[in-house]
Coordinates of C-alpha atoms in Angstrom, one line a residue:
X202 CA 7.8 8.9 -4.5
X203 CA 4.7 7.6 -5.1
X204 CA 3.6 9.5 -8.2
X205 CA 3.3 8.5 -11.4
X206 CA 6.0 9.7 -13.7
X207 CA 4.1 13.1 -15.5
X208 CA 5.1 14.2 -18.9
X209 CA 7.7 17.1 -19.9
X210 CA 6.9 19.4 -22.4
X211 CA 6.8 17.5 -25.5
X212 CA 9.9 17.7 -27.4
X213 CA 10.3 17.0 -31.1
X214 CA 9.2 14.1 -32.6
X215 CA 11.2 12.5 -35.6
X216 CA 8.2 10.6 -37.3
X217 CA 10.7 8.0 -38.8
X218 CA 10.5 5.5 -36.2
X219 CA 13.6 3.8 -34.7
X220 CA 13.7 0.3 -35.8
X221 CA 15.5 -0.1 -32.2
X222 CA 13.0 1.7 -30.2
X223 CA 11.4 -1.5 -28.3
X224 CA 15.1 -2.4 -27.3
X225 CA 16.0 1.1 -26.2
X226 CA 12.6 0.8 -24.1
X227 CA 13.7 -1.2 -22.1
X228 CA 17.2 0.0 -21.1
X229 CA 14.9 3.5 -20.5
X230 CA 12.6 1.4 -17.6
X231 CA 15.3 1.5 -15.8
X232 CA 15.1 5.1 -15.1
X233 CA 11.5 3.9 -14.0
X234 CA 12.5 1.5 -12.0
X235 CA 15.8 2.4 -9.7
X236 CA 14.8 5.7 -8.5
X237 CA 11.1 4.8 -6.8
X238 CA 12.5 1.9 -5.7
X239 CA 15.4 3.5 -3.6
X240 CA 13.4 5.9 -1.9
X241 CA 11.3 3.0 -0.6
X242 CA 13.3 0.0 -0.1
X243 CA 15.5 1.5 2.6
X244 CA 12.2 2.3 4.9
X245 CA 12.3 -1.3 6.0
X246 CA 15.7 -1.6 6.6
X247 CA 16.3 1.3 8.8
X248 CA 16.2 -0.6 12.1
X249 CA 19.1 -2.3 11.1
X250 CA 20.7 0.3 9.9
X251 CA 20.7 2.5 13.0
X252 CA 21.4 -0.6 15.0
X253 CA 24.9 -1.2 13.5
X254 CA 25.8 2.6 12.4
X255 CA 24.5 3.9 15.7
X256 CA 22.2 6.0 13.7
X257 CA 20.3 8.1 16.2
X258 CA 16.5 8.8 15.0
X259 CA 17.2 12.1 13.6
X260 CA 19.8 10.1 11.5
X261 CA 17.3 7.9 10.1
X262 CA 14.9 10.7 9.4
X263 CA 17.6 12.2 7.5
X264 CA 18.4 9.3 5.1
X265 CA 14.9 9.3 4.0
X266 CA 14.7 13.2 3.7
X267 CA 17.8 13.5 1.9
X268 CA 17.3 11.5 -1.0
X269 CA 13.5 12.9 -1.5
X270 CA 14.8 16.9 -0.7
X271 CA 17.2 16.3 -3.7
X272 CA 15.2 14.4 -6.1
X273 CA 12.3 16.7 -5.6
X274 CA 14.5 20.3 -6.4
X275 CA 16.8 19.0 -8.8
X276 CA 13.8 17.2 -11.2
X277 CA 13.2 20.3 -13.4
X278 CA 17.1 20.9 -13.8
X279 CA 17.3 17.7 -14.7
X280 CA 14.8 17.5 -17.3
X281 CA 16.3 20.7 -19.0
X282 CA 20.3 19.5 -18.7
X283 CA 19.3 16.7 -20.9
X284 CA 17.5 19.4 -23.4
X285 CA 21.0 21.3 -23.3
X286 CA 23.2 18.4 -23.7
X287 CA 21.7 15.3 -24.9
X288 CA 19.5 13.2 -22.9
X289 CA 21.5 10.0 -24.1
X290 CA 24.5 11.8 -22.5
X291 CA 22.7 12.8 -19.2
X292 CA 20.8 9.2 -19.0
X293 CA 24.3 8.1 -18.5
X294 CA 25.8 10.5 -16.4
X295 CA 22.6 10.2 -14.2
X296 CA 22.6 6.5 -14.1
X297 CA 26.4 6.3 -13.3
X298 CA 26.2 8.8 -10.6
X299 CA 23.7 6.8 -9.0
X300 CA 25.7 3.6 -8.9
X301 CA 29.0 5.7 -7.6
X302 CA 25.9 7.2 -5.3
X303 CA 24.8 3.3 -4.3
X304 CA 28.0 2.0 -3.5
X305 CA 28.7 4.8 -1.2
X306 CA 25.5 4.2 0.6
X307 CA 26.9 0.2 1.0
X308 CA 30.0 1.2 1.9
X309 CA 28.5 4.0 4.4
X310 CA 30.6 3.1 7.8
X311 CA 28.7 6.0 9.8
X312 CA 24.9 7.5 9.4
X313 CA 26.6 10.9 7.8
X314 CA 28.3 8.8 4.9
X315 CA 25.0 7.0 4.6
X316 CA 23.3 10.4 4.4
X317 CA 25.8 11.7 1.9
X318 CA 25.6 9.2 -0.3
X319 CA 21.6 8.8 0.1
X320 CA 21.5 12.5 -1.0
X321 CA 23.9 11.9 -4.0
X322 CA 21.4 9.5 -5.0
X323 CA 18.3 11.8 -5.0
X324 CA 20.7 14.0 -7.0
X325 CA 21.8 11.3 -9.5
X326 CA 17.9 10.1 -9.9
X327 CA 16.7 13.5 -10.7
X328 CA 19.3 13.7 -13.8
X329 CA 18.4 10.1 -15.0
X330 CA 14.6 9.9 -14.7
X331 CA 13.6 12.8 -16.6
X332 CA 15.5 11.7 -19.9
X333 CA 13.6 8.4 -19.8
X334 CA 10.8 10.1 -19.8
X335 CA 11.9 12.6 -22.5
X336 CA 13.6 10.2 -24.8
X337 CA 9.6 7.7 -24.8
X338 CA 8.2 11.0 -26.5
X339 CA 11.0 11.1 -28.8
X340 CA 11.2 7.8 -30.1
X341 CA 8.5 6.0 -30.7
X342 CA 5.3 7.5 -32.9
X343 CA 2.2 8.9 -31.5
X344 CA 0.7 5.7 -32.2
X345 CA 2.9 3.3 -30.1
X346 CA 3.0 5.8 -27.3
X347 CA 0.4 5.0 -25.1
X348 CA 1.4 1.7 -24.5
X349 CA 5.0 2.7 -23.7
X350 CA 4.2 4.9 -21.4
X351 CA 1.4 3.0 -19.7
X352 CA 4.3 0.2 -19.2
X353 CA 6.4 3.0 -18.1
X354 CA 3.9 3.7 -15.3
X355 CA 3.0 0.3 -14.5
X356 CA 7.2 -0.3 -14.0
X357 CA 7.6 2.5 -11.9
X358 CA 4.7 1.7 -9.6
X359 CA 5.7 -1.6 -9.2
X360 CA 9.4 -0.8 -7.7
X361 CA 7.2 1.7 -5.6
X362 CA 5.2 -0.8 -3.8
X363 CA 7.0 -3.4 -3.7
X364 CA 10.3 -1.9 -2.6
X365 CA 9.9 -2.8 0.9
X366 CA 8.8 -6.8 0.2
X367 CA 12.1 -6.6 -1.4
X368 CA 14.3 -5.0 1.1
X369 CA 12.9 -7.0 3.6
X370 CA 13.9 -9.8 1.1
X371 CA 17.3 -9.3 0.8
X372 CA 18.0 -8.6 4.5
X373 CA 16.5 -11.8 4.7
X374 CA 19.0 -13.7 2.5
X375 CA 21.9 -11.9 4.0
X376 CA 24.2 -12.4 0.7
X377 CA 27.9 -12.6 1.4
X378 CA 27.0 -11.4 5.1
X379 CA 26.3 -8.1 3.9
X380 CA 22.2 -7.7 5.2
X381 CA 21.0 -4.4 5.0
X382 CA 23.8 -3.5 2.5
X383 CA 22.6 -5.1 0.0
X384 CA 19.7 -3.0 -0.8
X385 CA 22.4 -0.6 -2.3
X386 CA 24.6 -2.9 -3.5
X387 CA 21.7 -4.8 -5.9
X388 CA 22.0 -1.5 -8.0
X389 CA 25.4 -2.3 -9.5
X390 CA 24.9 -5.5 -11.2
X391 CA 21.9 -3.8 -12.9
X392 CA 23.4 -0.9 -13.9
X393 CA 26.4 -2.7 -15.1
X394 CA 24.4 -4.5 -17.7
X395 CA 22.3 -1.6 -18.3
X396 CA 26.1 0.5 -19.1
X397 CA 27.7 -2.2 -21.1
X398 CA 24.7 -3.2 -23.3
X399 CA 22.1 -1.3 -23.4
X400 CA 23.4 2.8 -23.5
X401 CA 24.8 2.5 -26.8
X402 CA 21.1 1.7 -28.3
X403 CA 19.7 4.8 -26.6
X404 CA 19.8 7.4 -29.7
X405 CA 21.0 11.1 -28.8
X406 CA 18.2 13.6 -28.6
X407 CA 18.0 17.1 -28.0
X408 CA 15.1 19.8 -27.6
X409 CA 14.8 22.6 -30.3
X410 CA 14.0 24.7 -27.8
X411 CA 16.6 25.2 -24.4
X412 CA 15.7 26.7 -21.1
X413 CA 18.6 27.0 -19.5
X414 CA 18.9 25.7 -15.6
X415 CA 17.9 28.7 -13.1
X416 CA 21.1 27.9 -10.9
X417 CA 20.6 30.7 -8.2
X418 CA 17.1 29.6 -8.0
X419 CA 18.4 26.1 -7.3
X420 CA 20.8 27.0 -4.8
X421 CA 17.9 28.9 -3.1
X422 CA 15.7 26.1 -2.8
X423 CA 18.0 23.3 -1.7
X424 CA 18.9 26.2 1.0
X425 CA 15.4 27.0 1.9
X426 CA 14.6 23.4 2.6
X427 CA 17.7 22.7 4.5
X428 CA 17.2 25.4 6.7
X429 CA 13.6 23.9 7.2
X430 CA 14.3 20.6 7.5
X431 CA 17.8 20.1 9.5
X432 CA 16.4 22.3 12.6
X433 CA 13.0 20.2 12.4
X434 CA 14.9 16.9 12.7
X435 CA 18.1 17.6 14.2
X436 CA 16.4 20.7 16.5
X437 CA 14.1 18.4 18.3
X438 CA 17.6 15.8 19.5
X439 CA 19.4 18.7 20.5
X440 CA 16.7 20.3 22.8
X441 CA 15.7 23.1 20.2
X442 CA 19.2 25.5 21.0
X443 CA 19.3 28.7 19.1
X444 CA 20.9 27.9 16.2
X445 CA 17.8 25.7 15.1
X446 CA 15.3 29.3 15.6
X447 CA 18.4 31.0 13.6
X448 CA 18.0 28.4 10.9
X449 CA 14.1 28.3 10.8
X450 CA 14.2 32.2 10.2
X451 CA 17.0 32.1 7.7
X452 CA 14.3 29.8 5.8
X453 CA 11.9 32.7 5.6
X454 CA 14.5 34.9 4.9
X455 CA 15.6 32.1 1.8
X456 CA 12.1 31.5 0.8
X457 CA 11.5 35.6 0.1
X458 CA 14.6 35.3 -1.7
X459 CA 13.7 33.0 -4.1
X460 CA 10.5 34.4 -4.7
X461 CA 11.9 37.7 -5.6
X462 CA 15.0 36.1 -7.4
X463 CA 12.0 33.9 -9.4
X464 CA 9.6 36.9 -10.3
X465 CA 12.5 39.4 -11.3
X466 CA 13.5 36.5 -13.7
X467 CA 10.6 35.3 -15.5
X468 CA 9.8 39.3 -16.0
X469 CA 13.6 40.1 -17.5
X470 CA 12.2 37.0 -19.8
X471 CA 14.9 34.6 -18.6
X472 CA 13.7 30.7 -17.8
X473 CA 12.9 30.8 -14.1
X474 CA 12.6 26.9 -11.5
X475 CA 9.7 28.4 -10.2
X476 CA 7.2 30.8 -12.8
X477 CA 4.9 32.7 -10.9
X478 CA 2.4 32.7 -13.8
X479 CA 1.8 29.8 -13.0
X480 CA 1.5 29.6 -9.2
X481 CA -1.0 32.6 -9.6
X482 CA -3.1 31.2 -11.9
X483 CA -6.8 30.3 -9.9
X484 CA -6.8 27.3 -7.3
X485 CA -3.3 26.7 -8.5
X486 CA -1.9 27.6 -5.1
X487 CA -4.7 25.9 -3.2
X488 CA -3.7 22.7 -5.5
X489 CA 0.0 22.8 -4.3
X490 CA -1.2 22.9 -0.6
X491 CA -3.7 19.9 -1.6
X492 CA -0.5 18.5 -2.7
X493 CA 1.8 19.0 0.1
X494 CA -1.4 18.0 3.0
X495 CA -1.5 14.9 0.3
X496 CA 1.4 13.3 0.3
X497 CA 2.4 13.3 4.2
X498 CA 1.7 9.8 3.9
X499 CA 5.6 9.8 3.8
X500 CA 6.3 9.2 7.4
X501 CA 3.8 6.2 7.2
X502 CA 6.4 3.5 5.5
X503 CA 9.4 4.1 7.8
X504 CA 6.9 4.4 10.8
X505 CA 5.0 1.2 10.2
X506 CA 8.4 -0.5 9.4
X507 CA 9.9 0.2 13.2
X508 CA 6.4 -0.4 14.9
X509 CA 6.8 -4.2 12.8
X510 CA 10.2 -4.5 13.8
X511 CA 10.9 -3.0 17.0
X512 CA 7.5 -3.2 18.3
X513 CA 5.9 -6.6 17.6
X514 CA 9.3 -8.2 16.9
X515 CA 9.2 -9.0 13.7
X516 CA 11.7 -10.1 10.8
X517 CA 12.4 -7.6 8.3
X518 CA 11.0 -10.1 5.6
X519 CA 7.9 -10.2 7.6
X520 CA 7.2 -6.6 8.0
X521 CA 8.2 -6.4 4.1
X522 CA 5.8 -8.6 3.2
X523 CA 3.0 -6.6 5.5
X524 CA 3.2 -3.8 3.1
X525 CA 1.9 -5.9 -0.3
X526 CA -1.9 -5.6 0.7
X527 CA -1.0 -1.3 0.6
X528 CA 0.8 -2.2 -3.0
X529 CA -2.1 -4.2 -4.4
X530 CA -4.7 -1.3 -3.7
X531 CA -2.5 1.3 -4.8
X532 CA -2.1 -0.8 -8.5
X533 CA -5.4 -1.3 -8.4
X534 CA -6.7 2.2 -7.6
X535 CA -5.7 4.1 -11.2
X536 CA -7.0 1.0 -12.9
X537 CA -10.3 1.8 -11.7
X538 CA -10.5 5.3 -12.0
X539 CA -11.5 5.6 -15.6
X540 CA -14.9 3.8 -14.8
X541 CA -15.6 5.2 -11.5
X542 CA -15.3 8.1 -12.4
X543 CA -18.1 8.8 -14.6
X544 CA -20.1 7.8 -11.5
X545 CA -18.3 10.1 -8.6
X546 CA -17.6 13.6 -9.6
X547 CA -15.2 13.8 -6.3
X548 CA -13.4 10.9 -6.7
X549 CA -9.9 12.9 -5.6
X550 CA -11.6 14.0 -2.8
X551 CA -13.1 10.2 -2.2
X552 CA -9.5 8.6 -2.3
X553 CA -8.2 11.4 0.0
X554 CA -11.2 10.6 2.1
X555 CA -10.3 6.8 2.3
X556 CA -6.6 7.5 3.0
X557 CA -7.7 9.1 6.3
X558 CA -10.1 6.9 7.2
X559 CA -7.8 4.3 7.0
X560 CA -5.1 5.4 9.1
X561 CA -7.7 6.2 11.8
X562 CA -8.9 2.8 11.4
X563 CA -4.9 1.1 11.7
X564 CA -4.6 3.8 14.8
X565 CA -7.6 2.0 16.3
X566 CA -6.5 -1.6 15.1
X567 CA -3.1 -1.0 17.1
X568 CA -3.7 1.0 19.6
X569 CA -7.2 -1.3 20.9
X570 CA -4.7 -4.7 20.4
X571 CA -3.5 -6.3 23.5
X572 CA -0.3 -7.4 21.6
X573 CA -0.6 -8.7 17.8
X574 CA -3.5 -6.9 16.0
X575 CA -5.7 -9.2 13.6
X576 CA -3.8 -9.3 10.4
X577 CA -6.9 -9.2 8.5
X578 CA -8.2 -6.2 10.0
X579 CA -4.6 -4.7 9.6
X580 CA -4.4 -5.8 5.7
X581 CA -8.0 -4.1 5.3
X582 CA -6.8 -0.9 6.4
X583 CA -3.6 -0.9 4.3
X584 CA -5.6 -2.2 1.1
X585 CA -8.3 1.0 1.6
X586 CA -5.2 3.3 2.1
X587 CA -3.4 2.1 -0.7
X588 CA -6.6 1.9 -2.8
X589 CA -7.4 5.4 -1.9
X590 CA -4.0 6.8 -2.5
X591 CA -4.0 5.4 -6.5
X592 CA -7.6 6.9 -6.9
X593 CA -7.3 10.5 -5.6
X594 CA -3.1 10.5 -7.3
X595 CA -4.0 10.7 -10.9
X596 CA -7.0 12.9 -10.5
X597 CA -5.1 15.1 -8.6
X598 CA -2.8 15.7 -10.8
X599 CA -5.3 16.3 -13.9
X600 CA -7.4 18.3 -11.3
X601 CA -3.8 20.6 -11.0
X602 CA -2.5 20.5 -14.5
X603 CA -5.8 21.5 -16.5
X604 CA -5.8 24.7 -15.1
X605 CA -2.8 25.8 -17.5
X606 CA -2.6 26.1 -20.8
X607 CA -0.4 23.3 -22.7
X608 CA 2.6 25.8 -23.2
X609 CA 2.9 25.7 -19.3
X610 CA 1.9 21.8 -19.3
X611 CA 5.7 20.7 -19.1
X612 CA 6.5 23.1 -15.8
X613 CA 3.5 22.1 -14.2
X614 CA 3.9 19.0 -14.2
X615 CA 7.5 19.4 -12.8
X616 CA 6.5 21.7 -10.1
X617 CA 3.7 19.0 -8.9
X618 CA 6.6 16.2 -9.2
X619 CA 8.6 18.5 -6.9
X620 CA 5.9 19.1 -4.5
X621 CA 5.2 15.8 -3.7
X622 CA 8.7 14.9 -3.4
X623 CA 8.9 18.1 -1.1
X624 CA 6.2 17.4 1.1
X625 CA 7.6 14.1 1.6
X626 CA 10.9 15.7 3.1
X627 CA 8.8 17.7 5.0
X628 CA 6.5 15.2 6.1
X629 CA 9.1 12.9 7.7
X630 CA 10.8 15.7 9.2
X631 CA 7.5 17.2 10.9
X632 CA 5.6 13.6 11.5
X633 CA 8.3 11.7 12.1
X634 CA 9.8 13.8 14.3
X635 CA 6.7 13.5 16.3
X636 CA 6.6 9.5 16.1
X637 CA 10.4 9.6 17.5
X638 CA 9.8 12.3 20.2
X639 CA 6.6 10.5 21.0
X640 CA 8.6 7.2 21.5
X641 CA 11.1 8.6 23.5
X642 CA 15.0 7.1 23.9
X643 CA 14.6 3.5 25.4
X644 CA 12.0 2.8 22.2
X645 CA 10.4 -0.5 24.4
X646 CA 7.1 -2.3 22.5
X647 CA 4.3 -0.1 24.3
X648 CA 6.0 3.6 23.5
X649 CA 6.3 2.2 19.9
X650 CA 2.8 1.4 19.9
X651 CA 1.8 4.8 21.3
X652 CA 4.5 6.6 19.1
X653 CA 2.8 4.7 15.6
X654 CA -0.9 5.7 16.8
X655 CA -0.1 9.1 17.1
X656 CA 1.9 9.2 13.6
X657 CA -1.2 7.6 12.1
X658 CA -3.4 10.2 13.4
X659 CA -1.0 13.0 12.1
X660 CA -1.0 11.7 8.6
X661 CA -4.7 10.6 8.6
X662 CA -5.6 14.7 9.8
X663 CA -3.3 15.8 7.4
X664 CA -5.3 13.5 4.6
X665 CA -8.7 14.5 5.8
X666 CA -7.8 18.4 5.6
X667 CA -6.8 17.5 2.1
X668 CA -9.7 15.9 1.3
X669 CA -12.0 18.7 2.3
X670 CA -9.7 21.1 1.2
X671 CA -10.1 19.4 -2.6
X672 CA -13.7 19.9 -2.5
X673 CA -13.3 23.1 -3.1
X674 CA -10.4 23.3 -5.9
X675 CA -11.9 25.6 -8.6
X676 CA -12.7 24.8 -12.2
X677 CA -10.1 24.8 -14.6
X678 CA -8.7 28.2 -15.3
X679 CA -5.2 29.2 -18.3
X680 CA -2.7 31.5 -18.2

């Protein structure tokens, strides 16, 4: 959830600007803000969370995966509901759903209501963000829409980074008693306002041209990835039994499906979630798996929350506040990109480079520490992974999305959303499953320790292979 928000196909533009635009922009942030910050403010309270739900590890892993698994399928839908029926209409069915969604996840009294509702969430942000997005190009002229959208960026990476200093803020404060619940709860006030004031100055939009939602090709994906991700995280606590083989084939069997499903559509001329043109057009396919090997930094948040908490003992304020050194590089990465690149001609493969460096480095840090490790040293390593990650994101996107032509800019730049948000599901069930069966059941300081340096080398392999792997992504190429 790290990304920065791409752009959809741009729709029409009325070139009589709306007097109200400014005001409207800032009820649209909060499609900016909410969603990145839900996927990562929970990271830092999961501790508590499985300590008072009885949340087994598999549990936590799910709460995570749930939400990103959703967000990530259901982002192109989304986008082209709000083309079908208004993206002032969706904006509010989205944002609504997601409070109904956030109270749920408050009110959760047992890890599978908390996974319910963290999944209705993903849902809910996938119908809201992209008519945020959507309704920037709309309203305000080509002139004026730079600096929205660099605000809109700048918003949405903020709640990314610093979503865990402010869970860890919250739990802190302990409002009304509530701890760890209020991380959910925080949405309603703002949503409230955002409802009662601000949605009747968004202006109704619609694109001239509709592509209709590929529902079968939805329900194939969301069961593809289930039958990936619930054996991977569930399979491993149950000691692997059949059914967990029976569902890992079934996700072959789903995958095929799709394809077929996908190929058969776009050639019948119909509007297909997936268009092969596009994933056959040269290096495209080598850019997804960049993309996927990319963003297993995933795991890293929940992991390095548990090893704070569990391992060295600390407050979840504390080990909120140990992530703001990875938030600083990461805003300070894209800012520098413009210049350094017309110095480095790989700087994707640089900031890939950097990543994995620095989570060998952190490995090192903990695993050579007697007990604390030197908060300098640690901060370094988070600054150059964060720093690394907001170089290589933006030029890995431009590196992916150039090689189509502009009709196909809008898919592409879905399809990369969904990737990321995909390889993120993936990532926690595949690396965090390995953290948690590294640590074992009695989780006591030293397996946590062993458990988070064998997690940092997962994701720091994972980073390097993407890195090299980026090296060799081939000049841009249309369909």
């Amino acid at each position: 959830m790290l990304e920065k928000p791409m752009l959809a196909a741009t729709p029409h533009v009325n070139d009589g600007a709306d007097p109200r635009r400014w005001a409207m922009f800032f009820v649209i942030l909060v499609g900016a803000f909410l969603p990145p910050l839900d996927f990562f403010i929970v990271n830092v309270a999961l501790p508590d969370i499985g300590s008072e739900l009885h949340a087994s590890s598999a549990a936590q892993q799910l709460v995570i995966s749930s939400y990103a698994s959703l967000y990530g399928i259901m982002l192109i839908t989304g986008g082209r509901l709000g083309d079908i029926y208004g993206r002032s209409r969706m904006f509010f069915g989205g944002i609504v759903g997601f409070a109904i969604a956030s109270a749920l996840c408050g009110l959760a009294w047992s890890p599978w209501v908390l996974i319910a509702g963290r999944a209705l969430q993903g849902l809910t942000a996938a119908i809201m963000a992209p008519q945020a997005l959507a309704s920037i190009q709309v309203v305000f002229p080509e002139a004026e829409k730079p600096r929205a959208l660099g605000i809109y960026g700048a918003v949405f990476g903020l709640a990314a980074v610093f979503g865990q200093a402010l869970g860890g803020t919250l739990i802190a404060l302990d409002l009304f008693g509530l701890g760890w619940r209020m991380i959910f709860f925080v949405n309603l006030p703002i949503i409230a306002l955002v409802t009662v004031f601000g949605l009747p100055l968004l202006r109704e939009t619609r694109a001239e041209r509709v592509r209709r939602p590929d529902v079968i090709g939805v329900g194939l994906s969301i069961l593809t990835l289930a039958c990936l991700i619930v054996p991977l995280i569930e399979g491993r606590e149950a000691g692997w039994p059949v059914w967990s083989w029976v569902l890992l084939a079934g996700a072959i069997v789903s995958a095929m499906t799709f394809w077929r499903y996908e190929s058969r559509l776009a050639a019948s001329g119909g509007d297909p979630l997936l268009d092969p043109a596009i994933v056959r057009t040269p290096g495209m396919r080598r850019g997804l798996l960049v993309t996927l090997l990319f963003y297993a930094i995933t795991p890293f948040f929940l992991v390095l929350s548990i090893y704070l908490q569990e391992g060295l003992h600390e407050t979840p304020l504390a080990a909120g506040l140990t992530f703001l050194p990875f938030g600083l590089g990461f805003l300070l990465g894209p800012l520098t990109t413009p210049r350094l690149s017309r110095s480095f001609r790989y700087l994707m493969s640089i900031g890939m480079a950097m990543e994995a460096v620095g989570f060998v480095a952190l490995a090192i840090i903990v695993g050579s520490a007697a007990g604390h490790p030197a908060p300098l040293a640690v901060a370094a390593a988070l600054f150059a992974i964060g720093f690394g990650q907001g170089l290589a994101l933006p030029t890995l996107v431009r590196s992916i999305t150039q090689r189509v032509s502009p009709a196909y800019a809008g898919t592409t730049a879905g399809l990369i959303n969904s990737t990321l948000q995909i390889s993120g599901a993936l990532s926690m069930a595949i690396i965090g499953g390995i953290f948690f069966a590294t640590v074992g059941a009695q989780r006591d300081g030293a397996a946590v320790v062993h458990g988070f340096v064998v997690a940092m080398l997962c994701i720091g392999v994972s980073l390097g292979s993407a890195a090299l792997l980026s090296v060799r992504l081939l000049r841009p190429a249309t369909v």
